[in-house]
């Protein structure tokens, strides 16, 4: 029986499972003895671009009801994957996938996993999610990683996710010097392993 921790992986906006897998190559190789990764593709086409998928789409003047309908479809997909392909020990989310991971952990009982790694994420501003958070914040141990020079999702948005969505003491926020990516140099590999060892 494998001693690796199984991780459900949620990609960013305009990505797919395959694209996210390719872009996390150094990260996966550095933790290949610790983690087993399972990537899934979001159920919606990314409407702002010509390729890739989305957990939800948002454009100016979007109907909040339509947006939440897309989120619900994504929640249904995640719930089905967890039931059919799980169990999973943790979740990895990047960019919009980090926001989707937070929504799933707040809204789905089966998403009370052992840990979460959320990179370049943000606090979703949908009332259904914020209402859930107001009733009960996420208590899953989380590592929130933000980029000091991230111009796509500024670091303050990731810090707000940590501050607003998680219980005090359950979340650690770490900042790297770069932009919109998952850092994976020697120092960061140590950070990830320390986090995982503390939450096995």
Short mmCIF file of C-alpha atoms in Angstrom, two decimals:
data_model
loop_
_atom_site.label_atom_id
_atom_site.label_comp_id
_atom_site.label_asym_id
_atom_site.label_seq_id
_atom_site.Cartn_x
_atom_site.Cartn_y
_atom_site.Cartn_z
CA UNK A 1 0.00 0.00 0.00
CA UNK A 2 1.38 3.40 -0.98
CA UNK A 3 2.45 5.75 1.80
CA UNK A 4 2.02 8.73 -0.50
CA UNK A 5 -0.67 11.30 0.20
CA UNK A 6 -3.27 11.59 -2.55
CA UNK A 7 -3.93 15.13 -3.73
CA UNK A 8 -6.83 16.42 -5.82
CA UNK A 9 -5.57 19.16 -8.18
CA UNK A 10 -7.68 22.06 -9.49
CA UNK A 11 -6.23 24.11 -12.33
CA UNK A 12 -6.46 27.83 -13.03
CA UNK A 13 -8.68 29.73 -15.46
CA UNK A 14 -8.13 28.75 -19.13
CA UNK A 15 -6.15 25.67 -18.12
CA UNK A 16 -7.07 21.98 -18.20
CA UNK A 17 -5.96 18.98 -16.18
CA UNK A 18 -3.24 18.25 -18.73
CA UNK A 19 -1.97 21.83 -18.88
CA UNK A 20 -1.84 22.08 -15.10
CA UNK A 21 -0.04 18.76 -14.91
CA UNK A 22 2.57 20.02 -17.37
CA UNK A 23 3.04 23.33 -15.58
CA UNK A 24 3.50 21.63 -12.21
CA UNK A 25 6.22 19.30 -13.49
CA UNK A 26 9.06 20.58 -11.24
CA UNK A 27 6.69 20.70 -8.24
CA UNK A 28 5.48 17.16 -8.83
CA UNK A 29 8.95 15.76 -9.38
CA UNK A 30 10.25 17.39 -6.21
CA UNK A 31 7.47 15.80 -4.15
CA UNK A 32 7.12 12.51 -6.04
CA UNK A 33 8.02 10.50 -2.95
CA UNK A 34 5.44 12.31 -0.83
CA UNK A 35 2.40 12.99 -3.00
CA UNK A 36 0.27 11.24 -5.63
CA UNK A 37 -1.48 13.84 -7.83
CA UNK A 38 -4.92 13.50 -9.40
CA UNK A 39 -5.81 16.24 -11.91
CA UNK A 40 -9.32 17.07 -13.12
CA UNK A 41 -10.60 19.48 -15.77
CA UNK A 42 -13.23 22.11 -14.96
CA UNK A 43 -16.62 21.54 -16.65
CA UNK A 44 -17.00 24.89 -18.44
CA UNK A 45 -15.27 26.44 -21.44
CA UNK A 46 -13.41 29.63 -20.54
CA UNK A 47 -15.51 32.22 -22.34
CA UNK A 48 -13.04 35.12 -22.10
CA UNK A 49 -10.48 33.26 -24.21
CA UNK A 50 -10.46 30.81 -27.11
CA UNK A 51 -9.15 27.82 -25.21
CA UNK A 52 -9.07 26.13 -21.85
CA UNK A 53 -11.66 25.59 -19.16
CA UNK A 54 -13.10 27.36 -16.14
CA UNK A 55 -14.70 26.50 -12.81
CA UNK A 56 -16.92 29.51 -13.51
CA UNK A 57 -16.95 32.45 -15.90
CA UNK A 58 -17.28 36.06 -14.93
CA UNK A 59 -17.49 38.96 -17.34
CA UNK A 60 -18.72 42.53 -16.77
CA UNK A 61 -22.43 42.60 -15.90
CA UNK A 62 -22.52 38.82 -15.40
CA UNK A 63 -25.73 37.52 -13.85
CA UNK A 64 -24.83 36.30 -10.32
CA UNK A 65 -27.37 33.49 -10.68
CA UNK A 66 -25.68 32.23 -13.85
CA UNK A 67 -22.28 32.40 -12.19
CA UNK A 68 -23.47 30.38 -9.21
CA UNK A 69 -25.12 27.85 -11.54
CA UNK A 70 -21.69 27.26 -13.09
CA UNK A 71 -20.11 26.99 -9.63
CA UNK A 72 -22.73 24.42 -8.63
CA UNK A 73 -21.89 22.33 -11.71
CA UNK A 74 -18.23 22.48 -10.69
CA UNK A 75 -19.13 21.45 -7.14
CA UNK A 76 -21.10 18.51 -8.54
CA UNK A 77 -18.08 17.43 -10.59
CA UNK A 78 -15.70 17.69 -7.63
CA UNK A 79 -18.11 15.82 -5.36
CA UNK A 80 -18.48 13.02 -7.92
CA UNK A 81 -14.70 12.73 -8.38
CA UNK A 82 -14.17 12.51 -4.62
CA UNK A 83 -16.82 9.79 -4.33
CA UNK A 84 -15.63 7.77 -7.32
CA UNK A 85 -11.87 8.33 -7.28
CA UNK A 86 -11.16 9.16 -3.63
CA UNK A 87 -10.37 9.21 -0.89
CA UNK A 88 -8.00 12.15 -1.12
CA UNK A 89 -5.77 13.38 1.64
CA UNK A 90 -5.51 16.96 0.40
CA UNK A 91 -6.23 19.46 -2.34
CA UNK A 92 -4.00 21.67 -4.50
CA UNK A 93 -5.55 24.69 -6.18
CA UNK A 94 -3.97 27.28 -8.45
CA UNK A 95 -5.45 30.73 -9.21
CA UNK A 96 -9.17 30.23 -9.92
CA UNK A 97 -8.67 26.62 -8.85
CA UNK A 98 -7.59 27.87 -5.42
CA UNK A 99 -10.79 29.88 -5.14
CA UNK A 100 -12.78 26.84 -6.29
CA UNK A 101 -11.01 24.69 -3.71
CA UNK A 102 -12.05 27.13 -0.98
CA UNK A 103 -15.66 27.05 -2.17
CA UNK A 104 -15.62 23.24 -2.23
CA UNK A 105 -14.12 22.99 1.25
CA UNK A 106 -16.78 25.36 2.57
CA UNK A 107 -19.78 23.82 0.78
CA UNK A 108 -19.08 20.08 0.52
CA UNK A 109 -18.80 17.91 3.67
CA UNK A 110 -16.70 15.36 1.76
CA UNK A 111 -14.05 18.05 1.19
CA UNK A 112 -12.97 18.16 4.84
CA UNK A 113 -9.53 16.90 3.88
CA UNK A 114 -6.27 16.77 5.78
CA UNK A 115 -4.68 19.78 4.10
CA UNK A 116 -4.91 22.33 1.30
CA UNK A 117 -2.21 24.09 -0.73
CA UNK A 118 -3.64 27.18 -2.42
CA UNK A 119 -1.39 29.10 -4.80
CA UNK A 120 -2.07 32.52 -6.35
CA UNK A 121 -5.67 32.31 -5.19
CA UNK A 122 -8.31 34.81 -4.17
CA UNK A 123 -11.45 35.17 -2.07
CA UNK A 124 -14.52 34.42 -4.22
CA UNK A 125 -17.08 37.19 -3.71
CA UNK A 126 -20.23 35.15 -4.34
CA UNK A 127 -22.87 35.62 -1.67
CA UNK A 128 -23.57 31.89 -1.38
CA UNK A 129 -19.92 31.29 -0.48
CA UNK A 130 -19.50 34.29 1.80
CA UNK A 131 -22.71 33.36 3.64
CA UNK A 132 -21.35 29.87 4.24
CA UNK A 133 -18.06 31.30 5.50
CA UNK A 134 -19.89 33.65 7.84
CA UNK A 135 -21.64 30.66 9.41
CA UNK A 136 -18.54 28.48 9.65
CA UNK A 137 -15.04 29.20 8.40
CA UNK A 138 -12.87 26.53 6.80
CA UNK A 139 -10.79 24.66 9.38
CA UNK A 140 -8.76 22.50 6.97
CA UNK A 141 -5.02 23.18 7.55
CA UNK A 142 -3.98 25.33 4.61
CA UNK A 143 -0.82 26.72 3.07
CA UNK A 144 -1.61 29.86 1.06
CA UNK A 145 1.16 30.90 -1.33
CA UNK A 146 1.18 34.36 -2.91
CA UNK A 147 3.52 36.11 -5.34
CA UNK A 148 4.93 39.50 -4.47
CA UNK A 149 5.02 40.45 -8.17
CA UNK A 150 1.84 38.66 -9.23
CA UNK A 151 0.02 41.08 -11.56
CA UNK A 152 -2.81 38.66 -12.41
CA UNK A 153 -3.90 37.91 -8.84
CA UNK A 154 -2.17 40.42 -6.54
CA UNK A 155 -0.81 38.99 -3.29
CA UNK A 156 -3.30 40.96 -1.20
CA UNK A 157 -6.14 38.91 -2.70
CA UNK A 158 -4.55 35.64 -1.59
CA UNK A 159 -3.94 37.05 1.88
CA UNK A 160 -7.59 38.10 2.05
CA UNK A 161 -8.62 34.53 1.20
CA UNK A 162 -6.53 33.27 4.12
CA UNK A 163 -7.86 35.93 6.46
CA UNK A 164 -11.54 35.77 5.56
CA UNK A 165 -12.17 32.11 4.72
CA UNK A 166 -10.11 30.11 7.25
CA UNK A 167 -10.21 29.75 11.00
CA UNK A 168 -7.45 31.47 12.91
CA UNK A 169 -4.50 29.14 13.38
CA UNK A 170 -5.45 26.79 10.54
CA UNK A 171 -3.74 28.74 7.75
CA UNK A 172 -0.15 29.72 6.94
CA UNK A 173 0.59 32.41 4.36
CA UNK A 174 3.95 32.43 2.56
CA UNK A 175 5.11 34.96 -0.02
CA UNK A 176 7.57 34.38 -2.86
CA UNK A 177 9.32 37.10 -4.83
CA UNK A 178 7.90 36.19 -8.23
CA UNK A 179 4.66 36.41 -10.15
CA UNK A 180 1.75 34.15 -11.08
CA UNK A 181 3.24 30.68 -10.68
CA UNK A 182 3.85 27.85 -8.25
CA UNK A 183 7.34 28.33 -6.76
CA UNK A 184 9.51 25.24 -6.47
CA UNK A 185 13.15 26.01 -5.72
CA UNK A 186 15.03 24.26 -2.91
CA UNK A 187 13.74 26.63 -0.24
CA UNK A 188 10.15 26.15 -1.34
CA UNK A 189 10.47 22.39 -1.50
CA UNK A 190 11.45 22.58 2.17
CA UNK A 191 8.41 24.75 2.91
CA UNK A 192 6.08 22.25 1.26
CA UNK A 193 7.60 19.25 3.01
CA UNK A 194 7.49 20.97 6.39
CA UNK A 195 3.83 21.80 5.86
CA UNK A 196 3.00 18.26 4.77
CA UNK A 197 4.91 16.68 7.64
CA UNK A 198 3.01 18.87 10.08
CA UNK A 199 -0.35 17.83 8.65
CA UNK A 200 -0.07 14.11 7.93
#
